[in-house]
Amino acid sequence: MAKKILVVEDTQETQDLVFELLNMSDYEVHPAMDGLEALDMMETTMPDLVIMDIKMPRLGGVETAAKMKKDERFKYIPIIFISGLSNVDHASIKALGGRQDFVPKPLNMDVLLTKIKNLIR
Protein backbone atom coordinates (compact mmCIF):
# COMPACT_ATOMS: atom_id res chain seq x y z
CA MET A 1 0.00 0.00 0.00
CA ALA A 2 1.30 3.45 -0.93
CA LYS A 3 2.43 5.72 1.89
CA LYS A 4 0.28 8.84 2.33
CA ILE A 5 1.92 12.26 2.28
CA LEU A 6 0.13 15.50 3.09
CA VAL A 7 1.69 18.41 1.18
CA VAL A 8 0.89 21.76 2.82
CA GLU A 9 2.01 24.54 0.51
CA ASP A 10 0.33 27.83 -0.40
CA THR A 11 2.25 28.34 -3.65
CA GLN A 12 0.49 26.42 -6.41
CA GLU A 13 3.65 26.03 -8.50
CA THR A 14 5.59 24.39 -5.63
CA GLN A 15 2.60 22.25 -4.67
CA ASP A 16 2.24 21.01 -8.27
CA LEU A 17 5.96 20.22 -8.50
CA VAL A 18 6.01 18.23 -5.25
CA PHE A 19 2.70 16.53 -6.11
CA GLU A 20 4.06 15.33 -9.47
CA LEU A 21 7.35 14.11 -7.98
CA LEU A 22 5.62 12.16 -5.22
CA ASN A 23 3.01 10.65 -7.54
CA MET A 24 5.80 9.44 -9.83
CA SER A 25 7.48 7.92 -6.77
CA ASP A 26 4.33 5.94 -5.89
CA TYR A 27 3.20 7.98 -2.89
CA GLU A 28 -0.44 8.84 -2.25
CA VAL A 29 -0.44 12.65 -2.14
CA HIS A 30 -2.99 14.90 -0.43
CA PRO A 31 -2.60 18.66 -0.99
CA ALA A 32 -3.57 21.47 1.41
CA MET A 33 -3.12 25.21 0.90
CA ASP A 34 -2.53 26.24 4.53
CA GLY A 35 -2.27 24.99 8.09
CA LEU A 36 -5.99 25.16 8.87
CA GLU A 37 -6.85 23.08 5.81
CA ALA A 38 -4.08 20.64 6.75
CA LEU A 39 -5.44 20.16 10.29
CA ASP A 40 -8.90 19.46 8.86
CA MET A 41 -7.46 16.94 6.39
CA MET A 42 -5.51 15.18 9.15
CA GLU A 43 -8.83 14.07 10.62
CA THR A 44 -9.66 11.93 7.59
CA THR A 45 -6.34 11.32 5.84
CA MET A 46 -3.96 10.25 8.64
CA PRO A 47 -0.79 10.71 6.55
CA ASP A 48 2.47 8.85 7.07
CA LEU A 49 4.40 12.11 6.59
CA VAL A 50 3.71 15.84 6.19
CA ILE A 51 5.66 18.20 3.92
CA MET A 52 4.87 21.72 5.07
CA ASP A 53 5.84 25.25 4.10
CA ILE A 54 6.83 27.40 7.07
CA LYS A 55 5.23 30.67 5.96
CA MET A 56 1.58 30.40 4.91
CA PRO A 57 -1.58 32.48 5.27
CA ARG A 58 -4.03 31.86 8.12
CA LEU A 59 -1.80 29.37 10.01
CA GLY A 60 1.93 28.90 9.38
CA GLY A 61 3.88 25.67 9.35
CA VAL A 62 5.48 25.85 12.80
CA GLU A 63 2.14 26.77 14.41
CA THR A 64 0.39 23.96 12.53
CA ALA A 65 3.06 21.47 13.60
CA ALA A 66 2.71 22.59 17.24
CA LYS A 67 -1.03 21.86 17.07
CA MET A 68 -0.32 18.45 15.49
CA LYS A 69 2.19 17.55 18.20
CA LYS A 70 -0.38 18.30 20.94
CA ASP A 71 -2.78 15.75 19.48
CA GLU A 72 -1.97 12.15 20.47
CA ARG A 73 -3.16 10.88 17.07
CA PHE A 74 -0.73 13.05 15.11
CA LYS A 75 2.24 13.75 17.35
CA TYR A 76 4.44 10.98 15.92
CA ILE A 77 3.86 11.85 12.25
CA PRO A 78 7.18 13.10 10.80
CA ILE A 79 7.31 16.53 9.17
CA ILE A 80 9.59 17.94 6.50
CA PHE A 81 9.51 21.73 6.60
CA ILE A 82 10.23 23.65 3.42
CA SER A 83 10.92 27.35 3.09
CA GLY A 84 12.45 29.97 0.88
CA LEU A 85 13.11 32.17 3.91
CA SER A 86 16.76 32.81 4.71
CA ASN A 87 16.12 33.39 8.41
CA VAL A 88 14.36 30.15 9.37
CA ASP A 89 14.15 29.67 13.14
CA HIS A 90 15.55 26.14 13.36
CA ALA A 91 15.41 26.25 17.18
CA SER A 92 11.60 26.56 17.03
CA ILE A 93 11.44 23.58 14.70
CA LYS A 94 13.67 21.44 16.93
CA ALA A 95 11.68 22.48 20.02
CA LEU A 96 8.64 20.73 18.53
CA GLY A 97 10.28 17.38 19.24
CA GLY A 98 9.64 14.27 17.23
CA ARG A 99 10.98 13.45 13.82
CA GLN A 100 11.32 16.34 11.44
CA ASP A 101 13.66 17.75 8.87
CA PHE A 102 14.10 20.82 6.69
CA VAL A 103 14.63 21.39 2.95
CA PRO A 104 15.27 24.92 1.62
CA LYS A 105 13.61 26.32 -1.49
CA PRO A 106 14.24 26.10 -4.32
CA LEU A 107 13.70 22.43 -3.63
CA ASN A 108 16.29 19.85 -4.57
CA MET A 109 13.99 16.94 -5.42
CA ASP A 110 16.64 14.26 -4.86
CA VAL A 111 17.29 15.61 -1.36
CA LEU A 112 13.55 15.78 -0.66
CA LEU A 113 12.99 12.17 -1.76
CA THR A 114 15.93 10.96 0.35
CA LYS A 115 14.59 12.73 3.44
CA ILE A 116 11.12 11.31 2.83
CA LYS A 117 12.48 7.77 2.57
CA ASN A 118 14.54 8.22 5.74
CA LEU A 119 11.55 9.46 7.75
CA ILE A 120 8.92 6.90 6.67
CA ARG A 121 10.81 3.64 6.61
PDB file of C-alpha atoms in Angstrom:
ATOM      1  CA  MET A   1       0.000   0.000   0.000  1.00  0.00           C
ATOM      2  CA  ALA A   2       1.296   3.454  -0.927  1.00  0.00           C
ATOM      3  CA  LYS A   3       2.434   5.722   1.892  1.00  0.00           C
ATOM      4  CA  LYS A   4       0.280   8.840   2.331  1.00  0.00           C
ATOM      5  CA  ILE A   5       1.920  12.262   2.277  1.00  0.00           C
ATOM      6  CA  LEU A   6       0.134  15.497   3.089  1.00  0.00           C
ATOM      7  CA  VAL A   7       1.688  18.415   1.177  1.00  0.00           C
ATOM      8  CA  VAL A   8       0.887  21.759   2.819  1.00  0.00           C
ATOM      9  CA  GLU A   9       2.013  24.539   0.513  1.00  0.00           C
ATOM     10  CA  ASP A  10       0.329  27.830  -0.403  1.00  0.00           C
ATOM     11  CA  THR A  11       2.253  28.344  -3.650  1.00  0.00           C
ATOM     12  CA  GLN A  12       0.485  26.418  -6.407  1.00  0.00           C
ATOM     13  CA  GLU A  13       3.655  26.027  -8.498  1.00  0.00           C
ATOM     14  CA  THR A  14       5.587  24.385  -5.634  1.00  0.00           C
ATOM     15  CA  GLN A  15       2.601  22.252  -4.669  1.00  0.00           C
ATOM     16  CA  ASP A  16       2.242  21.008  -8.265  1.00  0.00           C
ATOM     17  CA  LEU A  17       5.962  20.219  -8.498  1.00  0.00           C
ATOM     18  CA  VAL A  18       6.011  18.230  -5.247  1.00  0.00           C
ATOM     19  CA  PHE A  19       2.704  16.529  -6.111  1.00  0.00           C
ATOM     20  CA  GLU A  20       4.061  15.326  -9.467  1.00  0.00           C
ATOM     21  CA  LEU A  21       7.347  14.110  -7.976  1.00  0.00           C
ATOM     22  CA  LEU A  22       5.618  12.158  -5.221  1.00  0.00           C
ATOM     23  CA  ASN A  23       3.013  10.652  -7.542  1.00  0.00           C
ATOM     24  CA  MET A  24       5.801   9.440  -9.832  1.00  0.00           C
ATOM     25  CA  SER A  25       7.480   7.925  -6.766  1.00  0.00           C
ATOM     26  CA  ASP A  26       4.332   5.939  -5.892  1.00  0.00           C
ATOM     27  CA  TYR A  27       3.200   7.976  -2.892  1.00  0.00           C
ATOM     28  CA  GLU A  28      -0.445   8.835  -2.255  1.00  0.00           C
ATOM     29  CA  VAL A  29      -0.443  12.645  -2.145  1.00  0.00           C
ATOM     30  CA  HIS A  30      -2.987  14.899  -0.426  1.00  0.00           C
ATOM     31  CA  PRO A  31      -2.602  18.664  -0.989  1.00  0.00           C
ATOM     32  CA  ALA A  32      -3.568  21.466   1.410  1.00  0.00           C
ATOM     33  CA  MET A  33      -3.118  25.206   0.900  1.00  0.00           C
ATOM     34  CA  ASP A  34      -2.533  26.239   4.531  1.00  0.00           C
ATOM     35  CA  GLY A  35      -2.273  24.992   8.094  1.00  0.00           C
ATOM     36  CA  LEU A  36      -5.985  25.163   8.871  1.00  0.00           C
ATOM     37  CA  GLU A  37      -6.852  23.080   5.809  1.00  0.00           C
ATOM     38  CA  ALA A  38      -4.084  20.642   6.751  1.00  0.00           C
ATOM     39  CA  LEU A  39      -5.435  20.164  10.287  1.00  0.00           C
ATOM     40  CA  ASP A  40      -8.899  19.460   8.859  1.00  0.00           C
ATOM     41  CA  MET A  41      -7.465  16.943   6.395  1.00  0.00           C
ATOM     42  CA  MET A  42      -5.509  15.182   9.151  1.00  0.00           C
ATOM     43  CA  GLU A  43      -8.834  14.067  10.625  1.00  0.00           C
ATOM     44  CA  THR A  44      -9.664  11.931   7.585  1.00  0.00           C
ATOM     45  CA  THR A  45      -6.341  11.321   5.841  1.00  0.00           C
ATOM     46  CA  MET A  46      -3.961  10.252   8.639  1.00  0.00           C
ATOM     47  CA  PRO A  47      -0.791  10.710   6.555  1.00  0.00           C
ATOM     48  CA  ASP A  48       2.468   8.849   7.072  1.00  0.00           C
ATOM     49  CA  LEU A  49       4.399  12.109   6.592  1.00  0.00           C
ATOM     50  CA  VAL A  50       3.712  15.841   6.187  1.00  0.00           C
ATOM     51  CA  ILE A  51       5.657  18.203   3.921  1.00  0.00           C
ATOM     52  CA  MET A  52       4.867  21.722   5.070  1.00  0.00           C
ATOM     53  CA  ASP A  53       5.837  25.247   4.103  1.00  0.00           C
ATOM     54  CA  ILE A  54       6.832  27.403   7.074  1.00  0.00           C
ATOM     55  CA  LYS A  55       5.230  30.671   5.955  1.00  0.00           C
ATOM     56  CA  MET A  56       1.580  30.401   4.911  1.00  0.00           C
ATOM     57  CA  PRO A  57      -1.576  32.483   5.272  1.00  0.00           C
ATOM     58  CA  ARG A  58      -4.028  31.857   8.122  1.00  0.00           C
ATOM     59  CA  LEU A  59      -1.799  29.373  10.010  1.00  0.00           C
ATOM     60  CA  GLY A  60       1.932  28.903   9.377  1.00  0.00           C
ATOM     61  CA  GLY A  61       3.878  25.667   9.354  1.00  0.00           C
ATOM     62  CA  VAL A  62       5.482  25.851  12.803  1.00  0.00           C
ATOM     63  CA  GLU A  63       2.144  26.769  14.412  1.00  0.00           C
ATOM     64  CA  THR A  64       0.388  23.963  12.530  1.00  0.00           C
ATOM     65  CA  ALA A  65       3.057  21.466  13.600  1.00  0.00           C
ATOM     66  CA  ALA A  66       2.714  22.590  17.236  1.00  0.00           C
ATOM     67  CA  LYS A  67      -1.033  21.858  17.075  1.00  0.00           C
ATOM     68  CA  MET A  68      -0.321  18.450  15.495  1.00  0.00           C
ATOM     69  CA  LYS A  69       2.193  17.546  18.205  1.00  0.00           C
ATOM     70  CA  LYS A  70      -0.380  18.304  20.942  1.00  0.00           C
ATOM     71  CA  ASP A  71      -2.783  15.748  19.480  1.00  0.00           C
ATOM     72  CA  GLU A  72      -1.969  12.152  20.466  1.00  0.00           C
ATOM     73  CA  ARG A  73      -3.165  10.881  17.069  1.00  0.00           C
ATOM     74  CA  PHE A  74      -0.734  13.048  15.108  1.00  0.00           C
ATOM     75  CA  LYS A  75       2.244  13.747  17.353  1.00  0.00           C
ATOM     76  CA  TYR A  76       4.441  10.982  15.923  1.00  0.00           C
ATOM     77  CA  ILE A  77       3.864  11.848  12.252  1.00  0.00           C
ATOM     78  CA  PRO A  78       7.180  13.101  10.795  1.00  0.00           C
ATOM     79  CA  ILE A  79       7.308  16.529   9.171  1.00  0.00           C
ATOM     80  CA  ILE A  80       9.588  17.939   6.502  1.00  0.00           C
ATOM     81  CA  PHE A  81       9.508  21.726   6.604  1.00  0.00           C
ATOM     82  CA  ILE A  82      10.227  23.646   3.417  1.00  0.00           C
ATOM     83  CA  SER A  83      10.918  27.346   3.090  1.00  0.00           C
ATOM     84  CA  GLY A  84      12.447  29.974   0.885  1.00  0.00           C
ATOM     85  CA  LEU A  85      13.113  32.174   3.912  1.00  0.00           C
ATOM     86  CA  SER A  86      16.756  32.809   4.707  1.00  0.00           C
ATOM     87  CA  ASN A  87      16.122  33.389   8.409  1.00  0.00           C
ATOM     88  CA  VAL A  88      14.358  30.153   9.371  1.00  0.00           C
ATOM     89  CA  ASP A  89      14.147  29.670  13.139  1.00  0.00           C
ATOM     90  CA  HIS A  90      15.546  26.139  13.356  1.00  0.00           C
ATOM     91  CA  ALA A  91      15.407  26.252  17.181  1.00  0.00           C
ATOM     92  CA  SER A  92      11.600  26.556  17.034  1.00  0.00           C
ATOM     93  CA  ILE A  93      11.439  23.580  14.705  1.00  0.00           C
ATOM     94  CA  LYS A  94      13.675  21.437  16.928  1.00  0.00           C
ATOM     95  CA  ALA A  95      11.678  22.475  20.019  1.00  0.00           C
ATOM     96  CA  LEU A  96       8.641  20.727  18.532  1.00  0.00           C
ATOM     97  CA  GLY A  97      10.279  17.382  19.244  1.00  0.00           C
ATOM     98  CA  GLY A  98       9.639  14.272  17.232  1.00  0.00           C
ATOM     99  CA  ARG A  99      10.984  13.450  13.815  1.00  0.00           C
ATOM    100  CA  GLN A 100      11.321  16.341  11.443  1.00  0.00           C
ATOM    101  CA  ASP A 101      13.662  17.749   8.870  1.00  0.00           C
ATOM    102  CA  PHE A 102      14.102  20.820   6.693  1.00  0.00           C
ATOM    103  CA  VAL A 103      14.631  21.390   2.953  1.00  0.00           C
ATOM    104  CA  PRO A 104      15.272  24.917   1.623  1.00  0.00           C
ATOM    105  CA  LYS A 105      13.614  26.315  -1.485  1.00  0.00           C
ATOM    106  CA  PRO A 106      14.241  26.098  -4.320  1.00  0.00           C
ATOM    107  CA  LEU A 107      13.699  22.426  -3.632  1.00  0.00           C
ATOM    108  CA  ASN A 108      16.292  19.851  -4.571  1.00  0.00           C
ATOM    109  CA  MET A 109      13.992  16.943  -5.425  1.00  0.00           C
ATOM    110  CA  ASP A 110      16.643  14.256  -4.860  1.00  0.00           C
ATOM    111  CA  VAL A 111      17.289  15.610  -1.358  1.00  0.00           C
ATOM    112  CA  LEU A 112      13.553  15.785  -0.659  1.00  0.00           C
ATOM    113  CA  LEU A 113      12.991  12.172  -1.757  1.00  0.00           C
ATOM    114  CA  THR A 114      15.929  10.961   0.351  1.00  0.00           C
ATOM    115  CA  LYS A 115      14.590  12.731   3.436  1.00  0.00           C
ATOM    116  CA  ILE A 116      11.117  11.311   2.832  1.00  0.00           C
ATOM    117  CA  LYS A 117      12.483   7.773   2.571  1.00  0.00           C
ATOM    118  CA  ASN A 118      14.537   8.218   5.737  1.00  0.00           C
ATOM    119  CA  LEU A 119      11.552   9.460   7.752  1.00  0.00           C
ATOM    120  CA  ILE A 120       8.917   6.905   6.667  1.00  0.00           C
ATOM    121  CA  ARG A 121      10.814   3.640   6.606  1.00  0.00           C
TER     122      ARG A 121
END
